[in-house]
Coordinates of C-alpha atoms in Angstrom, one line a residue:
Chain A
X1434 CA -84.7 -56.2 52.7
X1435 CA -86.0 -53.9 55.5
X1436 CA -86.6 -51.5 52.7
X1437 CA -90.1 -52.8 52.5
X1438 CA -90.9 -50.9 55.7
X1439 CA -89.6 -47.6 54.3
X1440 CA -91.3 -44.7 56.1
X1441 CA -93.5 -42.8 53.8
X1442 CA -91.8 -39.4 54.4
X1443 CA -88.3 -40.5 53.3
X1444 CA -87.0 -37.5 51.3
X1445 CA -85.5 -37.6 47.9
X1446 CA -82.2 -36.6 49.5
X1447 CA -82.4 -39.6 51.8
X1448 CA -83.2 -42.0 49.0
X1449 CA -80.4 -40.7 46.7
X1450 CA -78.0 -41.0 49.7
X1451 CA -79.1 -44.5 50.3
X1452 CA -78.6 -45.3 46.6
X1453 CA -75.0 -43.9 46.7
X1454 CA -74.4 -45.9 49.9
X1455 CA -75.1 -49.1 48.1
X1456 CA -72.2 -48.1 45.8
X1457 CA -69.9 -47.9 48.8
X1458 CA -70.9 -51.5 49.6
X1459 CA -70.5 -52.6 46.0
X1460 CA -67.0 -51.0 45.6
X1461 CA -65.9 -52.7 48.8
X1462 CA -67.2 -56.1 47.6
X1463 CA -65.2 -55.5 44.4
X1464 CA -62.1 -55.0 46.4
X1465 CA -62.8 -58.2 48.3
X1466 CA -63.2 -60.1 45.0
X1467 CA -59.7 -58.9 43.9
X1468 CA -58.0 -60.2 47.0
X1469 CA -55.7 -63.2 46.4
X1470 CA -57.6 -65.7 48.6
X1471 CA -61.1 -64.5 47.8
X1472 CA -64.0 -66.9 47.8
X1473 CA -65.4 -65.9 44.4
X1474 CA -68.7 -67.7 44.8
X1475 CA -69.4 -66.1 48.1
X1476 CA -68.4 -62.5 47.2
X1477 CA -70.5 -62.9 43.9
X1478 CA -73.5 -64.0 45.9
X1479 CA -73.2 -61.0 48.2
X1480 CA -72.7 -58.7 45.2
X1481 CA -75.9 -59.9 43.7
X1482 CA -77.7 -59.1 47.0
X1483 CA -76.2 -55.6 47.0
X1484 CA -77.3 -55.1 43.4
X1485 CA -80.8 -56.2 44.3
X1486 CA -81.0 -53.8 47.2
X1487 CA -79.7 -51.0 45.0
X1488 CA -82.5 -51.8 42.5
X1489 CA -85.1 -51.5 45.3
X1490 CA -83.8 -48.0 46.2
X1491 CA -83.9 -47.0 42.5
X1492 CA -87.5 -48.2 42.2
X1493 CA -88.4 -46.3 45.4
X1494 CA -87.0 -43.1 43.9
X1495 CA -88.8 -43.6 40.6
X1496 CA -92.1 -44.3 42.4
X1497 CA -91.7 -41.3 44.6
X1498 CA -91.0 -39.0 41.6
X1499 CA -94.1 -40.3 39.8
X1500 CA -96.3 -39.8 42.9
X1501 CA -95.0 -36.4 44.0
X1502 CA -96.5 -33.2 42.7
X1503 CA -93.7 -30.8 43.5
X1504 CA -90.1 -32.2 43.3
X1505 CA -87.2 -30.4 44.9
X1506 CA -85.6 -30.1 41.4
X1507 CA -86.5 -31.1 37.9
X1508 CA -88.1 -34.5 37.7
X1509 CA -85.9 -35.6 34.8
X1510 CA -82.8 -34.6 36.8
X1511 CA -83.8 -36.9 39.7
X1512 CA -84.4 -39.7 37.1
X1513 CA -81.0 -39.0 35.6
X1514 CA -79.3 -39.2 39.1
X1515 CA -81.2 -42.3 40.1
X1516 CA -80.4 -44.1 36.9
X1517 CA -76.8 -42.9 36.8
X1518 CA -76.2 -44.3 40.3
X1519 CA -77.9 -47.5 39.2
X1520 CA -75.6 -47.8 36.2
X1521 CA -72.5 -47.7 38.5
X1522 CA -73.9 -50.6 40.5
X1523 CA -74.6 -52.6 37.3
X1524 CA -71.1 -52.1 36.1
X1525 CA -69.5 -53.1 39.4
X1526 CA -71.8 -56.2 39.5
X1527 CA -70.7 -57.0 36.0
X1528 CA -67.0 -57.0 36.9
X1529 CA -67.6 -59.4 39.8
X1530 CA -69.6 -61.6 37.5
X1531 CA -66.9 -61.6 34.9
X1532 CA -64.2 -62.6 37.4
X1533 CA -66.4 -65.5 38.6
X1534 CA -67.6 -66.7 35.1
X1535 CA -64.2 -66.4 33.3
X1536 CA -62.6 -68.3 36.2
X1537 CA -59.7 -65.8 36.3
X1538 CA -57.4 -66.7 39.2
X1539 CA -54.5 -64.3 38.7
X1540 CA -55.5 -60.6 38.4
X1541 CA -52.7 -58.1 37.7
X1542 CA -52.0 -55.9 40.8
X1543 CA -52.7 -52.8 38.7
X1544 CA -56.4 -53.5 38.8
X1545 CA -56.4 -52.7 42.5
X1546 CA -55.6 -49.1 41.6
X1547 CA -58.8 -48.9 39.6
X1548 CA -60.8 -50.4 42.4
X1549 CA -59.3 -47.9 44.8
X1550 CA -60.5 -45.1 42.4
X1551 CA -64.0 -46.7 42.5
X1552 CA -64.0 -46.8 46.3
X1553 CA -62.9 -43.2 46.5
X1554 CA -65.6 -42.2 44.0
X1555 CA -68.3 -44.1 46.0
X1556 CA -67.3 -42.4 49.2
X1557 CA -67.3 -38.9 47.6
X1558 CA -70.7 -39.5 45.9
X1559 CA -72.3 -40.8 49.0
X1560 CA -71.0 -37.8 51.0
X1561 CA -72.2 -35.4 48.3
X1562 CA -75.8 -36.6 48.0
X1563 CA -77.1 -35.1 51.3
X1564 CA -75.6 -31.7 50.1
X1565 CA -78.0 -31.6 47.2
X1566 CA -80.5 -30.1 49.8
X1567 CA -78.4 -27.0 50.5
X1568 CA -76.5 -27.1 47.1
X1569 CA -73.4 -26.4 49.2
X1570 CA -69.9 -28.0 48.9
X1571 CA -70.8 -29.8 45.7
X1572 CA -68.2 -28.2 43.5
X1573 CA -65.3 -29.9 45.3
X1574 CA -67.1 -33.2 44.8
X1575 CA -67.5 -33.0 41.1
X1576 CA -64.0 -31.6 40.5
X1577 CA -62.5 -34.4 42.5
X1578 CA -64.5 -37.1 40.7
X1579 CA -63.4 -35.7 37.4
X1580 CA -59.8 -35.7 38.6
X1581 CA -60.1 -39.3 39.7
X1582 CA -61.7 -40.3 36.3
X1583 CA -58.7 -38.7 34.5
X1584 CA -56.3 -40.6 36.7
X1585 CA -58.3 -43.8 36.2
X1586 CA -58.2 -43.2 32.4
X1587 CA -54.3 -42.9 32.4
X1588 CA -54.1 -46.0 34.7
X1589 CA -56.4 -47.8 32.3
X1590 CA -54.3 -47.2 29.2
X1591 CA -51.2 -48.4 31.1
X1592 CA -52.9 -51.6 32.2
X1593 CA -54.0 -52.4 28.6
X1594 CA -50.4 -51.7 27.4
X1595 CA -49.2 -54.1 30.1
X1596 CA -51.7 -56.8 29.0
X1597 CA -50.4 -56.4 25.5
X1598 CA -46.7 -56.6 26.5
X1599 CA -46.4 -60.3 25.8
X1600 CA -46.3 -61.3 29.5
X1601 CA -49.8 -63.0 29.4
X1602 CA -51.3 -65.8 27.4
X1603 CA -53.5 -64.3 24.6
X1604 CA -56.7 -65.9 25.9
X1605 CA -55.9 -64.4 29.4
X1606 CA -55.4 -61.0 27.8
X1607 CA -58.9 -61.2 26.4
X1608 CA -60.4 -62.0 29.8
X1609 CA -58.4 -59.4 31.6
X1610 CA -59.1 -56.7 29.0
X1611 CA -62.8 -57.2 29.4
X1612 CA -62.6 -56.9 33.1
X1613 CA -60.3 -53.8 32.9
X1614 CA -62.7 -52.1 30.4
X1615 CA -65.7 -52.7 32.7
X1616 CA -63.8 -51.2 35.6
X1617 CA -63.2 -48.2 33.5
X1618 CA -66.8 -48.0 32.5
X1619 CA -67.8 -48.0 36.2
X1620 CA -65.4 -45.1 36.8
X1621 CA -66.9 -43.3 33.8
X1622 CA -70.4 -43.9 35.3
X1623 CA -69.4 -42.2 38.5
X1624 CA -68.2 -39.2 36.4
X1625 CA -71.5 -39.1 34.6
X1626 CA -73.3 -38.8 38.0
X1627 CA -70.9 -36.0 39.0
X1628 CA -71.7 -34.2 35.7
X1629 CA -75.4 -34.5 36.4
X1630 CA -74.9 -33.0 39.8
X1631 CA -73.0 -30.2 38.3
X1632 CA -75.7 -29.5 35.8
X1633 CA -78.4 -29.5 38.5
X1634 CA -76.2 -27.1 40.6
X1635 CA -75.7 -24.7 37.7
X1636 CA -79.4 -24.6 37.0
X1637 CA -80.4 -24.0 40.6
X1638 CA -77.8 -21.3 41.1
Chain B
X1210 CA -89.3 -51.2 -3.6
X1211 CA -93.0 -50.7 -4.1
X1212 CA -92.6 -48.2 -1.3
X1213 CA -92.1 -45.5 -4.0
X1214 CA -95.9 -45.7 -4.6
X1215 CA -96.7 -45.1 -0.9
X1216 CA -100.1 -43.5 -0.7
X1217 CA -99.9 -39.9 0.7
X1218 CA -102.3 -40.6 3.6
X1219 CA -100.3 -43.3 5.3
X1220 CA -100.4 -42.6 9.0
X1221 CA -97.5 -42.4 11.4
X1222 CA -98.8 -45.6 13.1
X1223 CA -98.8 -47.4 9.7
X1224 CA -95.2 -46.2 9.0
X1225 CA -93.9 -47.2 12.4
X1226 CA -95.6 -50.6 12.1
X1227 CA -94.0 -51.0 8.6
X1228 CA -90.6 -50.1 10.2
X1229 CA -91.0 -52.7 12.9
X1230 CA -92.1 -55.3 10.3
X1231 CA -88.8 -54.9 8.5
X1232 CA -87.2 -56.0 11.8
X1233 CA -89.3 -59.2 11.7
X1234 CA -87.8 -59.9 8.3
X1235 CA -84.3 -59.0 9.5
X1236 CA -84.5 -61.2 12.5
X1237 CA -85.7 -64.1 10.4
X1238 CA -82.8 -63.6 7.9
X1239 CA -80.4 -63.6 10.9
X1240 CA -81.8 -67.0 11.9
X1241 CA -81.3 -68.3 8.3
X1242 CA -77.7 -67.1 8.4
X1243 CA -77.0 -69.1 11.5
X1244 CA -78.4 -72.4 10.0
X1245 CA -75.6 -75.0 9.4
X1246 CA -76.0 -75.1 5.6
X1247 CA -76.7 -71.4 5.0
X1248 CA -75.7 -69.8 1.8
X1249 CA -74.0 -66.9 3.4
X1250 CA -73.7 -64.8 0.2
X1251 CA -77.3 -65.2 -0.6
X1252 CA -78.6 -64.4 2.9
X1253 CA -76.3 -61.4 3.1
X1254 CA -77.6 -60.1 -0.2
X1255 CA -81.2 -60.3 1.0
X1256 CA -80.3 -58.7 4.3
X1257 CA -78.8 -55.7 2.5
X1258 CA -82.1 -55.4 0.6
X1259 CA -84.1 -55.6 3.8
X1260 CA -81.9 -53.0 5.4
X1261 CA -82.4 -50.7 2.3
X1262 CA -86.2 -51.1 2.6
X1263 CA -86.0 -50.3 6.3
X1264 CA -84.0 -47.1 5.4
X1265 CA -86.8 -46.1 3.0
X1266 CA -89.4 -46.4 5.7
X1267 CA -87.3 -44.4 8.1
X1268 CA -86.8 -41.6 5.6
X1269 CA -90.6 -41.6 4.9
X1270 CA -91.2 -41.1 8.6
X1271 CA -88.7 -38.3 8.9
X1272 CA -90.2 -36.6 5.8
X1273 CA -93.7 -36.9 7.1
X1274 CA -92.7 -35.5 10.5
X1275 CA -91.0 -32.5 8.8
X1276 CA -94.0 -31.8 6.6
X1277 CA -96.8 -32.4 9.2
X1278 CA -98.1 -29.5 11.2
X1279 CA -99.7 -31.4 14.0
X1280 CA -98.2 -34.8 14.9
X1281 CA -100.0 -37.4 17.1
X1282 CA -97.3 -37.1 19.7
X1283 CA -94.1 -35.1 20.2
X1284 CA -92.1 -34.7 17.1
X1285 CA -88.9 -35.7 18.9
X1286 CA -90.5 -38.9 20.2
X1287 CA -91.4 -40.0 16.7
X1288 CA -87.8 -39.3 15.6
X1289 CA -86.6 -41.3 18.6
X1290 CA -88.8 -44.2 17.7
X1291 CA -87.9 -44.1 14.0
X1292 CA -84.2 -43.9 14.6
X1293 CA -84.4 -46.5 17.4
X1294 CA -86.1 -49.0 15.0
X1295 CA -83.5 -48.2 12.4
X1296 CA -80.7 -48.8 14.8
X1297 CA -81.9 -52.4 15.5
X1298 CA -81.9 -53.1 11.7
X1299 CA -78.3 -51.7 11.4
X1300 CA -77.2 -54.0 14.2
X1301 CA -78.8 -57.1 12.7
X1302 CA -77.3 -56.2 9.3
X1303 CA -73.9 -55.8 10.9
X1304 CA -74.1 -59.3 12.4
X1305 CA -74.9 -60.9 9.1
X1306 CA -72.1 -58.9 7.5
X1307 CA -69.6 -60.0 10.1
X1308 CA -70.5 -63.7 9.7
X1309 CA -69.9 -63.3 5.9
X1310 CA -66.7 -61.2 6.1
X1311 CA -65.0 -63.1 8.9
X1312 CA -65.7 -66.4 7.1
X1313 CA -66.9 -68.0 10.3
X1314 CA -68.2 -71.5 9.4
X1315 CA -68.9 -72.9 12.9
X1316 CA -71.1 -70.8 15.1
X1317 CA -71.7 -72.1 18.7
X1318 CA -75.3 -73.3 19.1
X1319 CA -75.8 -70.8 22.0
X1320 CA -76.0 -68.0 19.5
X1321 CA -79.3 -69.3 18.3
X1322 CA -80.8 -68.5 21.7
X1323 CA -79.9 -64.8 21.2
X1324 CA -81.4 -64.8 17.7
X1325 CA -84.6 -66.3 19.1
X1326 CA -84.7 -63.4 21.6
X1327 CA -84.3 -61.0 18.7
X1328 CA -87.1 -62.7 16.7
X1329 CA -89.4 -62.6 19.8
X1330 CA -88.6 -58.9 20.3
X1331 CA -89.3 -58.1 16.7
X1332 CA -92.7 -59.8 16.8
X1333 CA -93.6 -58.0 20.0
X1334 CA -92.4 -54.6 18.7
X1335 CA -94.3 -55.0 15.4
X1336 CA -97.5 -56.0 17.3
X1337 CA -97.1 -53.0 19.7
X1338 CA -96.7 -50.2 17.1
X1339 CA -100.4 -50.1 16.0
X1340 CA -101.3 -49.8 19.7
X1341 CA -99.6 -46.4 19.9
X1342 CA -102.9 -45.1 18.4
X1343 CA -105.0 -46.1 21.3
X1344 CA -102.1 -46.2 23.9
X1345 CA -103.6 -49.6 25.0
X1346 CA -101.8 -52.8 25.9
X1347 CA -98.4 -51.2 25.6
X1348 CA -97.3 -52.0 29.1
X1349 CA -97.2 -55.8 28.6
X1350 CA -95.0 -55.1 25.5
X1351 CA -92.3 -53.1 27.2
X1352 CA -92.3 -55.3 30.3
X1353 CA -91.8 -58.4 28.1
X1354 CA -89.1 -56.8 26.0
X1355 CA -87.3 -55.7 29.2
X1356 CA -87.6 -59.3 30.5
X1357 CA -86.2 -60.7 27.2
X1358 CA -83.3 -58.2 27.4
X1359 CA -82.4 -59.4 30.9
X1360 CA -82.5 -63.1 29.7
X1361 CA -80.4 -62.1 26.7
X1362 CA -77.9 -60.4 28.9
X1363 CA -77.5 -63.5 31.1
X1364 CA -77.2 -65.7 28.0
X1365 CA -74.6 -63.2 26.6
X1366 CA -72.3 -63.5 29.6
X1367 CA -72.5 -67.3 29.5
X1368 CA -71.6 -67.4 25.8
X1369 CA -68.6 -65.2 26.4
X1370 CA -67.5 -67.4 29.3
X1371 CA -67.8 -70.4 26.9
X1372 CA -65.7 -68.6 24.3
X1373 CA -63.1 -68.0 26.9
X1374 CA -63.1 -71.7 28.2
X1375 CA -60.2 -72.8 26.0
X1376 CA -62.4 -74.8 23.6
X1377 CA -61.8 -72.4 20.7
X1378 CA -58.7 -71.1 18.9
X1379 CA -58.0 -67.6 20.1
X1380 CA -58.5 -66.0 16.7
X1381 CA -61.9 -67.7 16.5
X1382 CA -62.7 -66.4 20.0
X1383 CA -62.1 -62.8 18.7
X1384 CA -64.4 -63.3 15.7
X1385 CA -67.2 -65.0 17.7
X1386 CA -66.9 -62.4 20.5
X1387 CA -67.5 -59.6 18.0
X1388 CA -70.6 -61.4 16.6
X1389 CA -71.9 -62.2 20.1
X1390 CA -71.5 -58.6 21.2
X1391 CA -73.3 -57.2 18.1
X1392 CA -76.2 -59.6 18.8
X1393 CA -76.4 -58.3 22.3
X1394 CA -76.4 -54.7 21.0
X1395 CA -79.3 -55.5 18.7
X1396 CA -81.2 -56.8 21.8
X1397 CA -80.3 -53.6 23.7
X1398 CA -81.6 -51.6 20.7
X1399 CA -85.0 -53.3 21.0
X1400 CA -85.0 -52.5 24.7
X1401 CA -84.3 -48.8 23.9
X1402 CA -87.3 -48.7 21.5
X1403 CA -89.5 -50.2 24.3
X1404 CA -88.2 -47.6 26.8
X1405 CA -89.1 -44.9 24.3
X1406 CA -92.6 -46.3 23.9
X1407 CA -92.9 -46.4 27.7
X1408 CA -91.8 -42.7 28.0
X1409 CA -94.4 -41.7 25.3
X1410 CA -97.1 -43.6 27.1
X1411 CA -96.3 -42.1 30.5
X1412 CA -96.4 -38.5 28.9
X1413 CA -99.7 -39.1 27.1
X1414 CA -101.4 -40.7 30.1
Chain C
X445 CA -50.6 -20.8 23.8
X446 CA -51.3 -17.3 22.6
X447 CA -54.9 -18.1 23.3
X448 CA -54.4 -16.5 26.7
X449 CA -54.5 -13.1 24.9
X450 CA -57.8 -13.9 23.3
X451 CA -59.5 -10.6 22.5
X452 CA -62.7 -10.2 24.5
X453 CA -65.0 -9.8 21.4
X454 CA -64.2 -13.1 19.7
X455 CA -67.5 -14.4 18.4
X456 CA -69.0 -17.9 18.9
X457 CA -68.4 -18.5 15.2
X458 CA -64.7 -17.7 15.5
X459 CA -64.3 -19.9 18.6
X460 CA -66.1 -22.9 16.9
X461 CA -63.9 -22.4 13.8
X462 CA -60.8 -22.3 16.0
X463 CA -62.0 -25.5 17.7
X464 CA -62.4 -27.2 14.3
X465 CA -59.0 -26.0 13.2
X466 CA -57.4 -27.9 16.1
X467 CA -58.9 -31.0 14.5
X468 CA -57.2 -30.3 11.2
X469 CA -53.9 -30.2 13.2
X470 CA -54.8 -33.3 15.1
X471 CA -55.7 -35.3 11.9
X472 CA -52.4 -34.3 10.3
X473 CA -50.4 -35.4 13.4
X474 CA -52.3 -38.7 13.2
X475 CA -51.2 -39.0 9.6
X476 CA -47.6 -38.3 10.7
X477 CA -47.8 -41.0 13.4
X478 CA -48.7 -43.6 10.8
X479 CA -45.8 -42.8 8.5
X480 CA -43.2 -45.6 8.4
X481 CA -40.3 -43.7 9.9
X482 CA -42.3 -41.7 12.4
X483 CA -40.7 -40.6 15.6
X484 CA -43.6 -41.8 17.8
X485 CA -42.4 -40.0 21.0
X486 CA -42.1 -36.7 19.2
X487 CA -45.5 -36.9 17.4
X488 CA -47.2 -38.0 20.6
X489 CA -45.7 -35.0 22.5
X490 CA -47.0 -32.6 19.8
X491 CA -50.4 -34.3 19.9
X492 CA -50.7 -33.8 23.6
X493 CA -50.0 -30.1 23.0
X494 CA -52.6 -29.9 20.3
X495 CA -55.1 -31.6 22.5
X496 CA -54.3 -29.2 25.3
X497 CA -54.9 -26.2 23.0
X498 CA -58.2 -27.7 21.9
X499 CA -59.2 -28.0 25.5
X500 CA -58.5 -24.3 26.0
X501 CA -60.7 -23.4 23.1
X502 CA -63.5 -25.6 24.5
X503 CA -63.3 -23.9 27.9
X504 CA -63.4 -20.5 26.2
X505 CA -66.6 -21.5 24.4
X506 CA -68.2 -22.8 27.6
X507 CA -67.2 -19.7 29.5
X508 CA -68.6 -17.4 26.8
X509 CA -71.9 -19.3 26.7
X510 CA -72.2 -19.0 30.5
X511 CA -71.5 -15.3 30.5
X512 CA -73.5 -14.3 27.4
X513 CA -77.1 -13.3 27.8
X514 CA -78.2 -13.7 24.2
X515 CA -76.5 -16.5 22.2
X516 CA -76.8 -16.7 18.4
X517 CA -78.5 -20.1 18.7
X518 CA -79.7 -22.3 21.6
X519 CA -77.2 -22.5 24.5
X520 CA -77.4 -26.3 24.6
X521 CA -76.7 -26.5 20.8
X522 CA -73.5 -24.5 21.3
X523 CA -72.5 -26.8 24.2
X524 CA -73.3 -29.9 22.0
X525 CA -71.1 -28.5 19.2
X526 CA -68.2 -27.6 21.5
X527 CA -68.2 -30.9 23.3
X528 CA -68.7 -32.8 20.0
X529 CA -65.6 -31.1 18.5
X530 CA -63.7 -31.9 21.7
X531 CA -64.7 -35.5 21.6
X532 CA -63.1 -35.9 18.1
X533 CA -59.9 -34.5 19.4
X534 CA -59.9 -36.9 22.4
X535 CA -60.4 -39.8 20.1
X536 CA -57.6 -38.8 17.8
X537 CA -55.3 -38.2 20.8
X538 CA -56.2 -41.7 22.0
X539 CA -55.2 -43.3 18.8
X540 CA -51.8 -41.6 18.9
X541 CA -51.4 -42.7 22.5
X542 CA -52.3 -46.3 21.7
X543 CA -49.7 -46.5 18.9
X544 CA -47.1 -45.2 21.3
X545 CA -48.1 -47.3 24.4
X546 CA -48.7 -50.6 22.5
X547 CA -45.3 -50.2 20.8
X548 CA -46.9 -51.1 17.4
X549 CA -44.3 -50.7 14.7
X550 CA -46.1 -52.2 11.7
X551 CA -49.4 -50.7 10.9
X552 CA -51.5 -52.2 8.0
X553 CA -51.6 -49.8 5.1
X554 CA -55.4 -49.8 5.2
X555 CA -55.3 -47.6 8.3
X556 CA -54.1 -44.7 6.2
X557 CA -57.5 -44.8 4.4
X558 CA -59.2 -44.1 7.7
X559 CA -56.8 -41.3 8.6
X560 CA -57.5 -39.7 5.1
X561 CA -61.2 -39.8 5.9
X562 CA -60.5 -38.1 9.2
X563 CA -58.4 -35.4 7.5
X564 CA -61.1 -34.8 4.9
X565 CA -63.7 -34.6 7.7
X566 CA -61.6 -32.1 9.7
X567 CA -61.2 -29.8 6.6
X568 CA -64.9 -29.9 5.9
X569 CA -65.8 -29.2 9.5
X570 CA -63.4 -26.4 9.8
X571 CA -64.7 -24.8 6.5
X572 CA -68.3 -25.3 7.7
X573 CA -68.1 -23.6 11.1
X574 CA -67.9 -20.0 9.8
X575 CA -71.0 -20.7 7.7
X576 CA -73.1 -21.1 10.9
X577 CA -73.4 -17.3 10.9
X578 CA -75.3 -17.2 7.6
X579 CA -76.6 -20.8 7.8
X580 CA -75.7 -21.1 4.1
X581 CA -73.9 -24.0 2.3
X582 CA -74.2 -26.2 5.4
X583 CA -76.2 -29.0 3.7
X584 CA -73.3 -30.1 1.4
X585 CA -71.1 -30.3 4.5
X586 CA -73.3 -32.6 6.5
X587 CA -74.2 -34.7 3.5
X588 CA -70.5 -35.2 2.6
X589 CA -69.5 -36.0 6.2
X590 CA -72.3 -38.6 6.4
X591 CA -71.0 -40.1 3.1
X592 CA -67.5 -40.2 4.4
X593 CA -68.6 -41.9 7.6
X594 CA -70.4 -44.6 5.5
X595 CA -67.2 -45.1 3.5
X596 CA -65.2 -45.2 6.7
X597 CA -67.6 -47.8 8.1
X598 CA -67.2 -50.1 5.1
X599 CA -63.4 -49.6 5.2
X600 CA -63.5 -50.4 8.9
X601 CA -65.3 -53.8 8.5
X602 CA -62.8 -54.7 5.7
X603 CA -59.8 -53.9 8.0
X604 CA -61.2 -56.0 10.8
X605 CA -61.8 -58.9 8.4
X606 CA -58.1 -58.5 7.3
X607 CA -56.9 -58.5 10.9
X608 CA -58.9 -61.8 11.4
X609 CA -57.6 -63.4 8.2
X610 CA -54.7 -65.3 10.0
X611 CA -52.0 -63.0 8.6
X612 CA -51.2 -61.4 12.0
X613 CA -50.1 -62.8 15.4
X614 CA -53.2 -62.9 17.6
X615 CA -51.7 -60.4 20.2
X616 CA -51.0 -58.0 17.3
X617 CA -54.6 -58.4 16.1
X618 CA -55.7 -57.3 19.6
X619 CA -53.6 -54.1 19.4
X620 CA -54.5 -53.2 15.9
X621 CA -58.2 -53.9 16.4
X622 CA -58.2 -51.4 19.3
X623 CA -56.5 -48.8 17.2
X624 CA -58.8 -49.5 14.2
X625 CA -61.9 -49.1 16.5
X626 CA -60.7 -45.8 17.9
X627 CA -60.1 -44.5 14.4
X628 CA -63.7 -45.4 13.6
X629 CA -65.0 -43.8 16.7
X630 CA -63.2 -40.6 15.7
X631 CA -65.0 -40.7 12.3
X632 CA -68.3 -41.3 14.1
X633 CA -67.6 -38.3 16.3
X634 CA -67.2 -36.1 13.2
X635 CA -70.6 -37.4 12.0
X636 CA -72.1 -36.5 15.3
X637 CA -70.9 -32.9 15.0
X638 CA -72.4 -32.8 11.4
X639 CA -75.7 -34.1 12.8
X640 CA -75.7 -31.4 15.4
X641 CA -75.1 -28.8 12.7
X642 CA -78.0 -30.3 10.7
X643 CA -80.3 -30.1 13.7
X644 CA -79.4 -26.5 14.4
X645 CA -79.9 -25.6 10.7
X646 CA -83.3 -27.3 10.6
X647 CA -84.4 -25.4 13.8
X648 CA -83.2 -22.0 12.5
X649 CA -84.8 -22.4 9.0

């Protein structure tokens, strides 16, 4: 909560980077939640905290956009980035919340693959944000996130097929399908951020 | 159907208010549908009528936008408001239709909480529309709708967890989950309208 | 794959028509997949090929937009059309993939009605694309697609009600519901294309 003492001259690039770093934290809490002996209540509590911190950063960006006369790139693009990053956090928070609320104890190992995709996306996004300043090396980032989203999509369909295979009780299928779909939406949300970055880069070039 | 005799000088503000008032009707029909001794066929018939009236208002707005040279605010914002209000009606109509078609007789009491949120959103929206003229007192409206959406979201997750608790037959869980999700989409649709109003207010200020 | 030898002077109208023609192929493969004695693996393989060809056309359009100084209508509208057409293909590909992966053997006859709607939408869309040049006869197209989408929507709700009637095993309901919903999303995606065409026509008129 040290955010309250944010120095006034923090740049848009710093704030967007900070926002993406919250996603690295969120993705790693998600990985913790999936571990076999996880303390669901404790991880969920820390996730709520991370989500709250992410919200503060989002508000700081919006406030800065509204109070700044000349922004480094289009106002609406900064909004789109900030809210895109915020959406990822919300999706990851939702997954953790579902695992807690639905009292799911046995998660199929395949879900870890999706969380690894999320962790990789979070690292790539957080490394890409500072590059918005120079508009350099962004192409590799958005290509790689699109590739990861494709892999995640294939993985997703296979997990659903497995859930439908008859191996699980139907009520468990319902719970796990919800969780699996929210994981995929989180990956999609990362792709949306990457697409926004691509559009900004194309405009600025 | 007296709409046919709509006087030619009805303002955009009047039409948007009329559109939001249809949502008050819709939300109250939804509450009727959930009552224990509801005549599902009759309520569904009246809901179809309300939805049809709402469509007429939406078309009147679109027609007026297309035939008016100077609109009070951006053409696309009026479209966004009109179609946003129309989306809420469609979602509420869908819920009533589902309850009828799926032949659900026992609805968990928690669903009433979501319908109360919808009724409150409808009243707030209908009270806010005339204020678009002066752009006054709109902030309380969108803040309150956002707060209600957050409460609805928490309520939603708890209802789903309850559906998954083992208390219901799995096929009933499927039906009730569909209905619960459509209720939440209706609340989200109200929030989208509120966000559109916020954007308009920020532009005009 | 003869697309590689695309002549340099192919117009935007030709490319959009080509894109819509891939949808005619896709819808007909979907119809094949639903036939009682379908070879699921073979149809799915041909669908992947059709989807790949559609992607090539989409990329050709995007490349042409980026390298053309004066486009026949707004750049973003061409993008919206190209990506809208591409979305339909993705949805139809997803349905075929689901039928294969979920190992569904018995599909309710009602699904054929939805595939017929898709086939009709594909034909209408493919016939409408060349008319973007003259902006003539487009209104019948978008009105008819909207009408088909409405019919598809009613059909959709009835299929879901049938799935929930107790006639099917719950796990089969889950599989068939997923497939039914993706069919409806494909129809919605056709409507979105028609709405984009309408917006372009209104702007140009």
